[in-house]
Amino acid sequence: MSNEGLLLTREFRAPRELVFKVWTDPAHFGKWWGPQGFSLEVAKMDARPGGMFLGCQKSPDGNHVMWGKFVYQEVNAPEKLVFVQSFSDEQGNTVRAPFNPNWPLEILNILTLEEKDDKTMLTLQGGPLNATDEEQAAFDEMAPMVKQGFGGTFDQLADYLASQL
């Protein structure tokens, strides 16, 4: 069983400062984050160590509503963002994922941005924090789907970045 979690990389045709900004500025973040077709309402975003992002995702038909949060551990503009991601209620209390009772309560994500010529290489590493064996197994089992989901999210990010240049 793997414990390194997910490792995703993607190159964006945008300056690193802009890529970092759209991850940490509520005016931008809600316009691209999340599953394709879902809308995101940012209730709160305080991108500093100990600060919190709290948001509500709605499915295209409006029938599925999910709250989620990030608690920022490290914010080092424009190169690194470390945050713990959880499902939550609208007050920001951590709750179990609606789709799997064994999904880990907390996922640690480490986002790094490297500048290469006029492009930015994004690396996202994520995995369960303080997970039980059952939670780790659920994460490992869903990893391919999570990876696919991030692919769609990163497509939206690429389109959004292009619209900002």
Short mmCIF file of C-alpha atoms in Angstrom, two decimals:
data_model
loop_
_atom_site.label_atom_id
_atom_site.label_comp_id
_atom_site.label_asym_id
_atom_site.label_seq_id
_atom_site.Cartn_x
_atom_site.Cartn_y
_atom_site.Cartn_z
CA MET A 1 0.00 0.00 0.00
CA SER A 2 1.35 3.43 -0.94
CA ASN A 3 1.63 6.26 1.52
CA GLU A 4 3.00 8.94 -0.75
CA GLY A 5 -0.55 9.80 -1.85
CA LEU A 6 -1.14 11.61 -5.10
CA LEU A 7 1.47 13.41 -7.11
CA LEU A 8 0.22 15.63 -9.92
CA THR A 9 2.17 17.95 -12.17
CA ARG A 10 0.93 20.37 -14.80
CA GLU A 11 2.51 23.14 -16.83
CA PHE A 12 0.63 26.41 -17.28
CA ARG A 13 1.37 29.18 -19.76
CA ALA A 14 1.21 31.93 -17.19
CA PRO A 15 3.59 33.71 -14.83
CA ARG A 16 4.06 32.10 -11.42
CA GLU A 17 2.74 35.20 -9.58
CA LEU A 18 -0.56 34.93 -11.44
CA VAL A 19 -0.89 31.18 -10.82
CA PHE A 20 -0.26 31.73 -7.11
CA LYS A 21 -2.73 34.63 -7.02
CA VAL A 22 -5.61 32.62 -8.52
CA TRP A 23 -5.05 29.96 -5.79
CA THR A 24 -5.16 32.49 -2.94
CA ASP A 25 -7.46 35.32 -4.03
CA PRO A 26 -11.20 34.70 -3.47
CA ALA A 27 -12.08 36.89 -6.47
CA HIS A 28 -10.30 34.35 -8.69
CA PHE A 29 -10.47 31.02 -6.85
CA GLY A 30 -14.24 30.52 -7.14
CA LYS A 31 -14.08 30.91 -10.91
CA TRP A 32 -12.09 27.73 -11.63
CA TRP A 33 -11.79 25.40 -8.58
CA GLY A 34 -13.79 22.19 -8.35
CA PRO A 35 -15.37 19.49 -10.48
CA GLN A 36 -16.31 20.48 -14.01
CA GLY A 37 -19.80 21.96 -14.21
CA PHE A 38 -19.97 22.71 -10.49
CA SER A 39 -20.16 26.26 -9.19
CA LEU A 40 -18.16 27.38 -6.17
CA GLU A 41 -19.23 30.05 -3.73
CA VAL A 42 -16.36 31.28 -1.56
CA ALA A 43 -17.71 32.02 1.93
CA LYS A 44 -14.31 32.83 3.40
CA MET A 45 -10.72 32.87 2.21
CA ASP A 46 -7.85 33.91 4.41
CA ALA A 47 -4.68 32.57 2.77
CA ARG A 48 -2.19 32.83 5.62
CA PRO A 49 -0.82 30.23 8.06
CA GLY A 50 -3.71 29.25 10.34
CA GLY A 51 -6.20 30.96 8.03
CA MET A 52 -9.09 29.17 6.36
CA PHE A 53 -10.83 28.82 3.04
CA LEU A 54 -14.49 27.83 3.32
CA GLY A 55 -16.59 27.24 0.24
CA CYS A 56 -19.75 25.65 -1.06
CA GLN A 57 -19.86 23.64 -4.29
CA LYS A 58 -23.13 23.12 -6.13
CA SER A 59 -23.80 20.59 -8.87
CA PRO A 60 -25.07 21.89 -12.23
CA ASP A 61 -28.65 20.88 -11.33
CA GLY A 62 -28.32 22.48 -7.88
CA ASN A 63 -29.33 19.24 -6.11
CA HIS A 64 -25.91 18.42 -4.66
CA VAL A 65 -24.33 20.87 -2.27
CA MET A 66 -21.00 20.18 -0.59
CA TRP A 67 -19.07 22.37 1.79
CA GLY A 68 -15.31 22.13 2.02
CA LYS A 69 -12.47 23.86 3.74
CA PHE A 70 -8.71 24.32 3.62
CA VAL A 71 -6.70 25.24 6.68
CA TYR A 72 -3.49 26.86 5.48
CA GLN A 73 -0.26 25.63 7.07
CA GLU A 74 2.27 27.45 4.93
CA VAL A 75 1.81 30.34 2.51
CA ASN A 76 4.99 31.32 0.73
CA ALA A 77 4.17 33.55 -2.25
CA PRO A 78 4.61 32.86 -5.11
CA GLU A 79 6.11 29.40 -4.75
CA LYS A 80 4.44 27.26 -2.10
CA LEU A 81 1.10 26.62 -0.46
CA VAL A 82 0.51 23.90 2.12
CA PHE A 83 -3.04 23.24 3.30
CA VAL A 84 -5.18 20.61 4.99
CA GLN A 85 -8.35 19.94 3.00
CA SER A 86 -11.56 18.56 4.54
CA PHE A 87 -15.24 18.30 3.90
CA SER A 88 -17.12 20.57 6.28
CA ASP A 89 -20.47 22.00 7.26
CA GLU A 90 -21.27 25.62 6.54
CA GLN A 91 -19.69 26.69 9.84
CA GLY A 92 -16.38 25.09 8.85
CA ASN A 93 -16.62 22.07 11.18
CA THR A 94 -14.96 18.99 9.67
CA VAL A 95 -17.46 16.33 8.54
CA ARG A 96 -17.25 12.96 6.80
CA ALA A 97 -17.28 12.96 3.00
CA PRO A 98 -20.81 12.49 1.65
CA PHE A 99 -19.66 9.81 -0.81
CA ASN A 100 -17.65 7.46 1.42
CA PRO A 101 -17.77 6.91 5.21
CA ASN A 102 -14.11 5.82 5.16
CA TRP A 103 -12.79 8.85 3.26
CA PRO A 104 -10.02 10.48 5.34
CA LEU A 105 -11.18 13.47 7.37
CA GLU A 106 -8.06 15.42 6.44
CA ILE A 107 -5.92 15.49 3.30
CA LEU A 108 -2.61 17.33 3.40
CA ASN A 109 -1.84 19.12 0.11
CA ILE A 110 1.52 20.59 -0.83
CA LEU A 111 1.42 22.88 -3.85
CA THR A 112 4.66 24.13 -5.37
CA LEU A 113 5.07 26.46 -8.33
CA GLU A 114 8.28 26.65 -10.35
CA GLU A 115 8.94 29.21 -13.03
CA LYS A 116 10.27 27.88 -16.33
CA ASP A 117 10.76 30.47 -19.07
CA ASP A 118 7.32 32.11 -19.34
CA LYS A 119 5.54 29.07 -17.95
CA THR A 120 4.78 27.76 -14.48
CA MET A 121 5.20 24.14 -13.43
CA LEU A 122 2.66 23.23 -10.78
CA THR A 123 3.24 20.21 -8.55
CA LEU A 124 0.53 19.07 -6.16
CA GLN A 125 1.22 16.33 -3.68
CA GLY A 126 -1.62 15.19 -1.49
CA GLY A 127 -2.41 12.41 0.92
CA PRO A 128 -4.33 11.51 4.06
CA LEU A 129 -3.29 12.99 7.39
CA ASN A 130 -3.61 10.86 10.56
CA ALA A 131 -5.60 8.29 8.57
CA THR A 132 -6.77 4.92 9.83
CA ASP A 133 -5.98 1.86 7.70
CA GLU A 134 -9.55 1.95 6.36
CA GLU A 135 -9.22 5.62 5.45
CA GLN A 136 -5.87 5.07 3.73
CA ALA A 137 -7.37 2.15 1.78
CA ALA A 138 -10.36 4.27 0.70
CA PHE A 139 -8.00 7.04 -0.45
CA ASP A 140 -5.77 4.63 -2.38
CA GLU A 141 -8.80 3.04 -4.03
CA MET A 142 -10.21 6.41 -5.14
CA ALA A 143 -6.84 7.90 -6.15
CA PRO A 144 -7.35 7.34 -9.92
CA MET A 145 -10.72 9.13 -9.77
CA VAL A 146 -9.25 11.95 -7.69
CA LYS A 147 -6.46 12.29 -10.24
CA GLN A 148 -9.00 12.46 -13.05
CA GLY A 149 -10.99 15.08 -11.13
CA PHE A 150 -7.90 17.22 -10.70
CA GLY A 151 -7.25 16.89 -14.43
CA GLY A 152 -10.61 18.54 -15.11
CA THR A 153 -9.99 21.19 -12.44
CA PHE A 154 -6.57 21.96 -13.94
CA ASP A 155 -8.17 22.26 -17.41
CA GLN A 156 -10.48 24.91 -15.93
CA LEU A 157 -7.48 26.59 -14.29
CA ALA A 158 -5.62 26.67 -17.64
CA ASP A 159 -8.63 28.28 -19.36
CA TYR A 160 -9.06 30.76 -16.54
CA LEU A 161 -5.38 31.74 -16.54
CA ALA A 162 -5.54 32.29 -20.32
CA SER A 163 -8.49 34.65 -19.79
CA GLN A 164 -6.43 36.68 -17.28
CA LEU A 165 -3.38 37.26 -19.50
#
